Coordinates of C-alpha atoms and ligand atoms in Angstrom, one line a residue:
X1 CA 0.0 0.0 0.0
X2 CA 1.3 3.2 -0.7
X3 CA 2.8 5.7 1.7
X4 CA 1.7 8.9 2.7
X5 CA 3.4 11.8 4.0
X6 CA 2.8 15.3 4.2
X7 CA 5.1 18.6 3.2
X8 CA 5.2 22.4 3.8
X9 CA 6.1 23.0 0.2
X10 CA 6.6 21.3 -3.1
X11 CA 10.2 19.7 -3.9
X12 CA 11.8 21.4 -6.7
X13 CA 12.2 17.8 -7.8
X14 CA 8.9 16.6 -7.7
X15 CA 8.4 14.6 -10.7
X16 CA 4.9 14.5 -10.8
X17 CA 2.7 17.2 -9.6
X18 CA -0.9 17.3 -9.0
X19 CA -3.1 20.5 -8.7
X20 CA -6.6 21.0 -8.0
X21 CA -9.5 22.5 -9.2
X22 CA -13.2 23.0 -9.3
X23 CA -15.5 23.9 -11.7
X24 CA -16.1 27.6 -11.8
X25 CA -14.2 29.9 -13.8
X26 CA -10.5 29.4 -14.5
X27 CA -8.0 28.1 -12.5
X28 CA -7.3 28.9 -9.0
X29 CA -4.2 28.8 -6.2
X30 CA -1.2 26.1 -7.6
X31 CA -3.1 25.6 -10.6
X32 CA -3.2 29.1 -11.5
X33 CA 0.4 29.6 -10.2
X34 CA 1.5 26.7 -12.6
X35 CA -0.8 27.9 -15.5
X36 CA 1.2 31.2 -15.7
X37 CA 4.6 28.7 -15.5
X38 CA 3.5 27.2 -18.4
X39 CA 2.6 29.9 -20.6
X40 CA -0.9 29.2 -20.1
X41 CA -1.1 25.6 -21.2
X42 CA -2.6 24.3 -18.5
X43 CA -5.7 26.3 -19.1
X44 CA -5.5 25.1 -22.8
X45 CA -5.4 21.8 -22.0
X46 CA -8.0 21.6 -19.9
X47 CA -10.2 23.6 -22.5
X48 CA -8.6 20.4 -25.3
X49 CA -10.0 17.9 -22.3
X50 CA -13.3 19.8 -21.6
X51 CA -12.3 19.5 -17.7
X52 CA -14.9 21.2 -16.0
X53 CA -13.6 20.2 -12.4
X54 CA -16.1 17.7 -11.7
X55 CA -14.5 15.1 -8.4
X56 CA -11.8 13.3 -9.7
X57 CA -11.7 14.0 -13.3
X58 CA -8.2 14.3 -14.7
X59 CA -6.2 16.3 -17.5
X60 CA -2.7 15.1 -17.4
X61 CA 0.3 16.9 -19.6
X62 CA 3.8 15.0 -20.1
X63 CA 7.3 17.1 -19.9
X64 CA 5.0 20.5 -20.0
X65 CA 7.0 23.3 -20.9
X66 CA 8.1 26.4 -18.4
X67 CA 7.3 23.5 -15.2
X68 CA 10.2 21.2 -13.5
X69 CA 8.1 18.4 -13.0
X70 CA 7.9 15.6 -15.7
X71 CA 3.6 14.9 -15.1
X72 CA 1.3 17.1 -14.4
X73 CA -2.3 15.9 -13.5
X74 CA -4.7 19.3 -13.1
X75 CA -7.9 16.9 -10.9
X76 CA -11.3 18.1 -10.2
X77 CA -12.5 18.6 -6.9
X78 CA -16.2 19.3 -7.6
X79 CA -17.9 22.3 -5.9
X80 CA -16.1 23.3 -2.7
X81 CA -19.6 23.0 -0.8
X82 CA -19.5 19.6 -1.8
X83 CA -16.3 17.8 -0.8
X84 CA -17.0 15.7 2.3
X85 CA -14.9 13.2 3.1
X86 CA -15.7 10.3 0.4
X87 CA -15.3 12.8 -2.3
X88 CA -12.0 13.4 -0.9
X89 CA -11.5 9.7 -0.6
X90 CA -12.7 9.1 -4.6
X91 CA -10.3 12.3 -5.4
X92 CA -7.6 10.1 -3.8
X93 CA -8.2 6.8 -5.2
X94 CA -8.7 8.5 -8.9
X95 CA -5.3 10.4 -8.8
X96 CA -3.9 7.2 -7.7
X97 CA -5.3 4.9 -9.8
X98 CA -4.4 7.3 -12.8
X99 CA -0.7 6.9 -11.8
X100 CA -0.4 3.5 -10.0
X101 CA 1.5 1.6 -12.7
X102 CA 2.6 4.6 -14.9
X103 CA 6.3 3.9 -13.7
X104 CA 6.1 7.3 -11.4
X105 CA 7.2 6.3 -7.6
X106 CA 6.0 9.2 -6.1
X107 CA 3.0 12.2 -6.5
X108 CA 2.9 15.5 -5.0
X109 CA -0.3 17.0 -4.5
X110 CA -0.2 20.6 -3.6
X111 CA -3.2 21.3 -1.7
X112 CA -2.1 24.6 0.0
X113 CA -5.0 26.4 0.3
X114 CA -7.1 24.2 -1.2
X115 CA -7.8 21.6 1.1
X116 CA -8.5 21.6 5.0
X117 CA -7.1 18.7 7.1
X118 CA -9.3 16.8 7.4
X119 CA -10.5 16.6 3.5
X120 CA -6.5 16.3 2.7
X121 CA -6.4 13.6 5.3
X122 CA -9.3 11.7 3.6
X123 CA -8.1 12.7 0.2
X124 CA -4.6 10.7 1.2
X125 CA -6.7 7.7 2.7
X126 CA -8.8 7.2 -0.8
X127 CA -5.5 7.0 -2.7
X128 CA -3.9 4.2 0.3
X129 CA -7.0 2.1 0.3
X130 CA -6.9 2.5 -3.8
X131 CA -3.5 1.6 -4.0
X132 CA -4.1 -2.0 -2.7
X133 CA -3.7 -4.7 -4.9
X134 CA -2.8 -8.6 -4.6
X135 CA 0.0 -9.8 -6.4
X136 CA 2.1 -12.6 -4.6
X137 CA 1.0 -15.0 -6.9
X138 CA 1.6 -13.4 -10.1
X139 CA 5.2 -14.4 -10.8
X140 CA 5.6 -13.5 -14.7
X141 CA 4.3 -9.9 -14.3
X142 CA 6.0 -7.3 -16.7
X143 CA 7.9 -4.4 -15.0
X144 CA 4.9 -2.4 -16.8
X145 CA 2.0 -4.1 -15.3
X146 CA 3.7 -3.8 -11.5
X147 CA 2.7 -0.9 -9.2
X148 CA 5.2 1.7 -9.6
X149 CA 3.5 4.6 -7.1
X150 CA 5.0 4.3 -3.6
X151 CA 4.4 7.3 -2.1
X152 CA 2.0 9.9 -1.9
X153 CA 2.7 13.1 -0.5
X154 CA 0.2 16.1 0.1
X155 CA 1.6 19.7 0.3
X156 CA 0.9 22.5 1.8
X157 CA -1.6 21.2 4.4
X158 CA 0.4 20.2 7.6
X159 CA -2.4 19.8 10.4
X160 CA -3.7 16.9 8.0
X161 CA -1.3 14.2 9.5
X162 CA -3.1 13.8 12.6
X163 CA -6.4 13.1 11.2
X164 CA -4.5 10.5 8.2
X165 CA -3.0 8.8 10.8
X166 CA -6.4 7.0 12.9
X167 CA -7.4 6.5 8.8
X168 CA -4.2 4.7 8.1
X169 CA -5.0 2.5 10.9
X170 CA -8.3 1.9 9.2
X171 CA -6.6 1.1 6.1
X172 CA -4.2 -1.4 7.6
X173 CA -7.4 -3.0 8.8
X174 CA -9.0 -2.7 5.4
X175 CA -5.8 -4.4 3.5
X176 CA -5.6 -7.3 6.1
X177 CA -8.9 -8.0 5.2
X178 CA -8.8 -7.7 1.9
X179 CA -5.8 -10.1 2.0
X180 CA -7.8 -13.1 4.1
X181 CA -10.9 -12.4 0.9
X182 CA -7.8 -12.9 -2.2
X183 CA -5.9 -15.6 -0.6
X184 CA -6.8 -18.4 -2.4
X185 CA -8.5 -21.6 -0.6
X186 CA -5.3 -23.8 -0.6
X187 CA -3.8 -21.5 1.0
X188 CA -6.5 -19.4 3.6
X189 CA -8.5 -22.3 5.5
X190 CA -9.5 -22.5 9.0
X191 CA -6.2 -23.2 10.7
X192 CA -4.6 -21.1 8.5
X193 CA -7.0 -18.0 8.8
X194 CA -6.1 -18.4 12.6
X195 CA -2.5 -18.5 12.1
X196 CA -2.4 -15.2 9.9
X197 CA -5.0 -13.7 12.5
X198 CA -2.2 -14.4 15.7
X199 CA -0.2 -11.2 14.9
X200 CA -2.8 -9.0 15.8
X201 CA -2.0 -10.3 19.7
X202 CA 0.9 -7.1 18.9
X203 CA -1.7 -4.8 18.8
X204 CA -3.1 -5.5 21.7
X205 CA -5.9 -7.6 20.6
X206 CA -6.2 -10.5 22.9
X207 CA -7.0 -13.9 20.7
X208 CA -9.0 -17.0 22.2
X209 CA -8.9 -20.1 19.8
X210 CA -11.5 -23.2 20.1
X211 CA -10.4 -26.3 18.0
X212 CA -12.5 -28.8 17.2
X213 CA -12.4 -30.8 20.3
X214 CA -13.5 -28.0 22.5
X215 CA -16.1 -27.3 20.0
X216 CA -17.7 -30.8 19.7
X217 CA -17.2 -30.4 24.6
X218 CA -19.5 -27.4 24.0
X219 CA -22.1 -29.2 21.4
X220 CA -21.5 -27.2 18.5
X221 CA -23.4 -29.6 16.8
X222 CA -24.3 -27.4 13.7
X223 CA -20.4 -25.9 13.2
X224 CA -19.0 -29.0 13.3
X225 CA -21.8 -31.0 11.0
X226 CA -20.8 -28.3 7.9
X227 CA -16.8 -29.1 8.9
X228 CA -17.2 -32.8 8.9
X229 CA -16.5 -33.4 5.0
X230 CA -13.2 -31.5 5.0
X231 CA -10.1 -32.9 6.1
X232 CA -10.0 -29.5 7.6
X233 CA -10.5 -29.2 10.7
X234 CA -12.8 -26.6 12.1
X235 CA -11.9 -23.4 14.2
X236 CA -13.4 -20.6 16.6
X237 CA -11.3 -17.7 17.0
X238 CA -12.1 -15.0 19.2
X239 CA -10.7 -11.3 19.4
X240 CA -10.5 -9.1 22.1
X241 CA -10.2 -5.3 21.9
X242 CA -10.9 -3.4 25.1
X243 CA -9.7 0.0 25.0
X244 CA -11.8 1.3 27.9
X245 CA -9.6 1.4 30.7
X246 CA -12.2 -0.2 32.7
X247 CA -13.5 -4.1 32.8
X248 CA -17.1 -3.6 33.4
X249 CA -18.0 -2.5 30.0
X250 CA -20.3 -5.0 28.4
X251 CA -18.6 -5.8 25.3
X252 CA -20.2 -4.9 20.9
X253 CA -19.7 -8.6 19.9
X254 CA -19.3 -8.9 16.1
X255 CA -19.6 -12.4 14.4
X256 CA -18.3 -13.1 10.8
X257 CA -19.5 -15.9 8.6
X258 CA -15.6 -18.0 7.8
X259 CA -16.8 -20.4 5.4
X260 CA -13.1 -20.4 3.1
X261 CA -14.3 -22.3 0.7
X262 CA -17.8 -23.1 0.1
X263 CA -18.3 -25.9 -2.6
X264 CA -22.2 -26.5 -1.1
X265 CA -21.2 -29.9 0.6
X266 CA -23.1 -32.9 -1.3
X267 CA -26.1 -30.4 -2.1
X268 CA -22.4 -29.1 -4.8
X269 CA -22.5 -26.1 -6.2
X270 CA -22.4 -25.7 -10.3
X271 CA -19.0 -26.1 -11.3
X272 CA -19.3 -22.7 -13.2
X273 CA -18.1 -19.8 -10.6
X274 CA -17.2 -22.1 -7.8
X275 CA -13.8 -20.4 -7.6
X276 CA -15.4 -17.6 -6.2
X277 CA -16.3 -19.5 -3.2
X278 CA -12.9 -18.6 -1.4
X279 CA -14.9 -15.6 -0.7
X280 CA -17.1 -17.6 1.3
X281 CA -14.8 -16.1 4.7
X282 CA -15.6 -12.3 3.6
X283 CA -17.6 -11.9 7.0
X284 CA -14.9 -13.4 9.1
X285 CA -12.6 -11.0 7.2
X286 CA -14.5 -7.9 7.7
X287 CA -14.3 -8.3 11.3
X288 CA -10.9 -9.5 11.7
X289 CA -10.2 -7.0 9.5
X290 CA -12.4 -4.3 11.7
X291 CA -10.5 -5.2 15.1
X292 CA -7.2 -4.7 13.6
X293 CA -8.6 -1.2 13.1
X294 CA -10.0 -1.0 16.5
X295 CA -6.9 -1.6 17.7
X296 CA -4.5 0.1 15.5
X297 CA -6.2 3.2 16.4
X298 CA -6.4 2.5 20.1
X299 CA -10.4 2.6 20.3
X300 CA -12.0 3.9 23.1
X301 CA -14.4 0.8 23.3
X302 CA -14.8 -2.5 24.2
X303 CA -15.3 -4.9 21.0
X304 CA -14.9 -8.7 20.6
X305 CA -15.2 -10.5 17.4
X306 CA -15.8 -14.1 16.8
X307 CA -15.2 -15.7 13.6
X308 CA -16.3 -19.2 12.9
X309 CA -13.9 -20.9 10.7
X310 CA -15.1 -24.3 8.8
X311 CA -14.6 -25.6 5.3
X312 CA -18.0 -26.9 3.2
X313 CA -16.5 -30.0 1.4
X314 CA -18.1 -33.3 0.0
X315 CA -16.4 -36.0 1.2
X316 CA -17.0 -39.3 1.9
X317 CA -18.1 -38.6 5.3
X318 CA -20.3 -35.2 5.1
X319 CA -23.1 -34.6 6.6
X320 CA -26.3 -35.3 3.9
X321 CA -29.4 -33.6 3.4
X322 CA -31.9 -34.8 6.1
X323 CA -29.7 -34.8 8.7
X324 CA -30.5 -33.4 11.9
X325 CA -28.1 -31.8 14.0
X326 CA -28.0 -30.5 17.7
X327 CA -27.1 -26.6 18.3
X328 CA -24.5 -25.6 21.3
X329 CA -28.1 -24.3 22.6
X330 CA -29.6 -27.7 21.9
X331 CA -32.2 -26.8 18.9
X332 CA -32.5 -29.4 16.6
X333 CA -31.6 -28.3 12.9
X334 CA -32.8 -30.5 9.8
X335 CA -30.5 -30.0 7.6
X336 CA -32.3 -29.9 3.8
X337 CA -29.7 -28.5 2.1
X338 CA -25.6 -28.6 3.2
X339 CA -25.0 -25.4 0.8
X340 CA -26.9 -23.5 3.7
X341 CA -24.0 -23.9 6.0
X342 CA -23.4 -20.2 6.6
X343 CA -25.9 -20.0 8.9
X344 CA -25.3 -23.5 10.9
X345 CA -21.8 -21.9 11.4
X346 CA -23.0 -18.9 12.7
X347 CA -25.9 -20.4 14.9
X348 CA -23.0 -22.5 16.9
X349 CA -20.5 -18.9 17.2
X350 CA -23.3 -16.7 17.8
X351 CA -24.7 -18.5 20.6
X352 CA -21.4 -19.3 22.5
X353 CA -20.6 -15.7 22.0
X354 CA -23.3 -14.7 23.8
X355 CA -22.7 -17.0 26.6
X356 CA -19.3 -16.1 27.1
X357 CA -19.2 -12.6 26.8
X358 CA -22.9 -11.5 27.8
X359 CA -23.1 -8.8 25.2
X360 CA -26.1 -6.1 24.7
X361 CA -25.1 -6.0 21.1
X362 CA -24.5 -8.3 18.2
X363 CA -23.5 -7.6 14.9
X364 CA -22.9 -10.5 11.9
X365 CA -21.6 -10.4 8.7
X366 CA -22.1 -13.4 6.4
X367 CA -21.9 -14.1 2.7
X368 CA -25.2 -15.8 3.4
X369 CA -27.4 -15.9 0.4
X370 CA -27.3 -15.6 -3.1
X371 CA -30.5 -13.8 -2.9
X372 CA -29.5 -10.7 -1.6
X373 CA -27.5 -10.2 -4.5
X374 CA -30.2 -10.7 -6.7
X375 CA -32.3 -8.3 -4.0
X376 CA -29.5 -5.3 -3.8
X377 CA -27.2 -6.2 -6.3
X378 CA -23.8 -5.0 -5.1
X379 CA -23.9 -1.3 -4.1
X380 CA -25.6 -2.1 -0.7
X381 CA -25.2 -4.8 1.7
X382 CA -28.9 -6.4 3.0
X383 CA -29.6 -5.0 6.7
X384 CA -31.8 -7.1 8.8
X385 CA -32.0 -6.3 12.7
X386 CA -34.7 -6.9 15.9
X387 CA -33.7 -3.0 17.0
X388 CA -34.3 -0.2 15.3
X389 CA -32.3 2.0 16.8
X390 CA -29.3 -0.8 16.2
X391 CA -30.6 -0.4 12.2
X392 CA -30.1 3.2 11.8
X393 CA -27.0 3.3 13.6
X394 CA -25.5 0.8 11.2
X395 CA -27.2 2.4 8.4
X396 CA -25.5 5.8 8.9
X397 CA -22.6 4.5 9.8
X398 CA -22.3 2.8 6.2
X399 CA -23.5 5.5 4.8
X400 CA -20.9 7.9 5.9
X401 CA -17.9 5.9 4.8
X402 CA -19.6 4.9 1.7
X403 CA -20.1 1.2 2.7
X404 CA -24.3 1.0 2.0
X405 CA -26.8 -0.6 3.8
X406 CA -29.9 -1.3 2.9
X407 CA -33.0 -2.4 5.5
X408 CA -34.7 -5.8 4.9
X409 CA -37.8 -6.9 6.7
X410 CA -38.2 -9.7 9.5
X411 CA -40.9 -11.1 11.4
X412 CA -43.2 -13.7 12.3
X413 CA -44.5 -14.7 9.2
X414 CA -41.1 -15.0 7.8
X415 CA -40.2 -17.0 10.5
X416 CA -43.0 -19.7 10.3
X417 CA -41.0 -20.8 6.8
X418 CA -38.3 -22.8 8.6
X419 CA -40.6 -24.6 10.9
X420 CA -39.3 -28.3 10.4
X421 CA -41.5 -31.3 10.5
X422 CA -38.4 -33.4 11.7
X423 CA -37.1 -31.2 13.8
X424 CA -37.2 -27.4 15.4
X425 CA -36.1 -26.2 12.4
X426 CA -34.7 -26.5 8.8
X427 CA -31.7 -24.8 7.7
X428 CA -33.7 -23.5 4.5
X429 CA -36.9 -22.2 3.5
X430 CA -38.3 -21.9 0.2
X431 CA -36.5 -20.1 -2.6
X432 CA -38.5 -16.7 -1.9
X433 CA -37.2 -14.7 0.4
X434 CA -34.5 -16.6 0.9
X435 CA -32.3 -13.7 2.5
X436 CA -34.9 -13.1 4.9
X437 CA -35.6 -16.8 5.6
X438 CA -31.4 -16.9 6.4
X439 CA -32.2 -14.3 8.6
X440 CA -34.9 -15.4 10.7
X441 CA -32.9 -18.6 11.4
X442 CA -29.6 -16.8 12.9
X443 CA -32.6 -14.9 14.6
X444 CA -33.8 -17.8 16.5
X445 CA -30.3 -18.0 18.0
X446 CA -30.1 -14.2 19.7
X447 CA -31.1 -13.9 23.2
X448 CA -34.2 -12.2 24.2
X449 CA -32.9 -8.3 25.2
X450 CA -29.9 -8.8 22.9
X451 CA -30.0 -6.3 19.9
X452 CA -29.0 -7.8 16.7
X453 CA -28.3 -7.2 13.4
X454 CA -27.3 -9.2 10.4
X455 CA -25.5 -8.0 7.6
X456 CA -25.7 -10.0 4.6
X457 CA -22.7 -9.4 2.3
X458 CA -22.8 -11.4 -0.3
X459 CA -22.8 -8.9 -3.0
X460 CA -20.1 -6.3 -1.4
X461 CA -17.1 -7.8 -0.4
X462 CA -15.8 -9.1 -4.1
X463 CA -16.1 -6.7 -7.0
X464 CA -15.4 -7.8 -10.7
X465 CA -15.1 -4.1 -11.4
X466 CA -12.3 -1.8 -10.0
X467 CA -14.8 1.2 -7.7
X468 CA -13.4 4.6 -6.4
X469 CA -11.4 3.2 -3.3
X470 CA -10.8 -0.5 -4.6
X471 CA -9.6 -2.2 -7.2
X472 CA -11.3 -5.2 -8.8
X473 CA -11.4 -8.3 -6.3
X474 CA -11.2 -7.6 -2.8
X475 CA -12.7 -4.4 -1.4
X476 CA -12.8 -4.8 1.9
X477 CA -16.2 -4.2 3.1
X478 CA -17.5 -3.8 6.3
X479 CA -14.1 -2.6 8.1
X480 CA -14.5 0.8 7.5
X481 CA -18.4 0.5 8.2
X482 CA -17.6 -1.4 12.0
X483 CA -15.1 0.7 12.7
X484 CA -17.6 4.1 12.0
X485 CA -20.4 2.2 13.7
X486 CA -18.1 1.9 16.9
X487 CA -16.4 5.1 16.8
X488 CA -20.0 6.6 16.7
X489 CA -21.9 4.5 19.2
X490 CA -19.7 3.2 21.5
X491 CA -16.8 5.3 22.3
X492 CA -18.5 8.1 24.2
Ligands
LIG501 N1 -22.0 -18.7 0.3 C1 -23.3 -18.9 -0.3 C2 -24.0 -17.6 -0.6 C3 -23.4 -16.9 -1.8 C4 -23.8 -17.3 -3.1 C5 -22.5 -15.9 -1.7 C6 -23.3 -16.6 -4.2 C7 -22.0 -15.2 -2.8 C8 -22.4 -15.6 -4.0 C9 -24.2 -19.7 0.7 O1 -23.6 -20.6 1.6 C10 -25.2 -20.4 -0.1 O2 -24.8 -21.3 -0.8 N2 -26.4 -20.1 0.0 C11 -27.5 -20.7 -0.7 C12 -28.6 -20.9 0.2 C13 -29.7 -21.8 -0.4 C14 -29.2 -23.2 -0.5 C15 -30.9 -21.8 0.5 C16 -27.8 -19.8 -1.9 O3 -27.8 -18.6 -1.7 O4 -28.0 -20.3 -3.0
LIG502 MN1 -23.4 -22.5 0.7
LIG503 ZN1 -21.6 -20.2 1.9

């Protein structure tokens, strides 16, 4: 991920120089300073480009005459009543995206008087978190095709380093995450996950592992029936964040769906897309992802997240449809379909969560259903919760850091659906609905006085199509989201 740092002034060896601008008429500040440089070809150019100065636009010159810098990119800011933080951040991420594999190693921005702190500091975070990519196993790359940017610097707005530096922490949280989604399943499985999880314990974050022994003492019938075809074996991994200074705080509990790979068990998936069933962990990642924020930034708050880590495999001795498993809370589950394992994972780590930490708030994330995507598609995530309040704290939490939400229903009648005949309930209703049907059947594992909210990511944390902060794969949902949400809510 790319550096940041911040100056007084422009180097007189800057080699590439970026100068902002909104619409409106002419150029303004650097830009206009540089314009007169140049004999006025900045203003031409951008007349040649049409640039009107809408966010994140770009007009870039080569060797321009009169300047000592070799690029120039003049980039739109939008209206200056208009530049909140996530315009900042899409500023960021196009100015780095423009010049992440143009064989530049480093960009000035000169923001002096342009830019307050905190917009420079957000402008700085966009280009970090677009910066990421994942490339360890691409051994043949040409020099061309590597990332060549390595450090960003912003001029000209000093107080900004302060605010950058809590959102670096959130972008170190973002790129571990990010990391756990690309790894592929070979690689990331459950022991693994919890291996690559055990540095955080230099953070601060203190890390409580169940293997599958422990898990089958505590009657995690439900876990350990989706784990039972993979030569795998299952894990629980806990993390521990409590920056309150105090040990009477009842702990946020957030729970993340660690499926790392998901091939649908002998109910198999289509062999067409399965591949993207490493993706299966995205929840798990999110919040592993979300306390390495937590902590990075020292969060005022007392947070604990649980990830249930299990493989969905076929083998010869997997559990079938019409068995009937027993929950860590003893609820019989008939299982009619094995590809609807996310929730029989998170049944089994919701409820021990709950009775070993005693939270007043729970928050999942699973890559649950298919059906939300078809729902939401993949600008928002699916929002179900028991607690209104709960909802529209998520909600605006998302919405601030661009990571969107979307309120689905729940409720009796929807709950009716997984009745069992067998059992107390099936693992899957019918095919309408089926996000909601997902829902109600984590819901029958929250404790009465417990809020909770599910967030069904399905459609958010993998993107075929590079966005303003991400590049195509990976993008990290859901870290910046829980880290808002707690930051908000919970460190008064
Ligand atoms: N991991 C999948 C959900 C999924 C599907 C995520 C596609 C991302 C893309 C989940 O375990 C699953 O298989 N769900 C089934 C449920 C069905 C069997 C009731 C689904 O959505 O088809
Ligand atoms: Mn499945
Ligand atoms: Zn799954």
């Amino acid at each position: 991920m790319l550096a940041v740092s911040f100056l007084p002034a422009v180097p007189a060896d800057a080699a590439v120089l970026v100068l902002l601008s909104g619409p409106g008429d002419g150029l303004a500040g650097p830009a206009a300073a540089a314009d007169a440089a140049s004999g006025g070809a900045l203003a031409r150019a951008a007349t040649a480009a049409r640039f009107e100065g809408e966010a994140g636009s770009i007009v870039e010159l080569l060797a321009p005459a009169g300047l000592s810098c070799q690029r120039l990119l003049l980039v739109g800011t939008g209206p200056a009543e208009k530049l909140d933080a996530l315009t900042a951040e899409r500023i960021g991420g196009a100015i780095t995206a423009r010049l992440l594999t143009s064989g530049e190693t480093a960009a000035h921005v000169d923001a002096t008087g342009v830019l307050n702190p905190e917009q420079a500091a957000h402008l700085a975070h966009g280009g970090q978190l677009r910066s990421w990519q994942f490339n360890p196993y691409r051994t043949r790359l040409k020099d061309k095709q590597k990332p060549s940017l390595a450090q960003l610097v912003v001029v000209g707005v000093p107080d900004a380093a302060g605010p950058h530096a809590r959102l670096a922490a959130i972008a170190g949280g973002v790129a571990r995450t990010r990391t756990l989604v690309s790894e592929p399943p070979n690689i990331l499985y459950p022991e693994s996950f919890v291996d690559k999880a055990l540095d955080l314990a230099g953070l601060g974050v203190e890390l409580i592992v169940l293997d599958d022994a422990e898990m089958r003492r505590l009657g995690m019938g439900a876990l350990l029936g989706v784990a039972q075809g993979s030569v795998r074996p299952a894990r629980l991994l806990a993390m521990r964040w409590n920056g309150t200074g105090r040990d009477d705080v009842k702990p946020v509990v957030l729970v993340g769906k660690g499926v790392t790979f998901d091939t649908g068990g002998i109910s198999l998936k289509p062999a067409a897309g399965m591949e993207d069933m490493k993706w299966d962990m995205g929840g798990a990642g999110a919040v592993t992802g979300a306390m390495h924020a937590l902590a990075a930034r020292q969060a005022k708050a007392h947070v604990i997240g649980v990830v249930g880590l299990v493989e969905n495999m076929p083998d010869g001795n997997a559990q079938r449809p019409g068995d009937v498993v027993t929950t860590m809370n003893g609820q019989t589950v008939e299982v009619i379909n094995t590809d609807a394992e996310g929730r029989l994972v998170l049944c089994d780590a919701i409820w021990w969560a709950q009775e070993t930490f005693e939270p007043e708030v729970v928050v999942d994330l699973a890559t649950l259903t298919g059906a939300i995507i078809i729902s939401l598609g993949h600008e928002h995530a699916g929002l179900f919760a028991n607690d209104d309040g709960l909802a529209e704290q998520l909600r605006s939490a998302g919405a601030a850091v661009g990571e969107k939400l979307w309120r689905m229903p729940i409720g009796e009648a929807y709950d009716k659906l997984i009745d069992s005949d067998v059992a107390d309930i099936k693992n899957v209703g019918p095919r309408e609905g089926g996000s909601i049907s997902a829902a109600q059947f984590i819901g029958r594992f929250i404790k009465p006085g417990v809020k909770w909210a599910h967030l069904d990511v399905a459609g958010t944390v993998w993107a075929t199509k590079p966005g303003a902060v991400h590049d195509k794969g990976a993008t990290g949902y859901g870290v910046r989201l829980l880290d808002r949400f707690i930051a908000d809510n919970f460190e008064g």
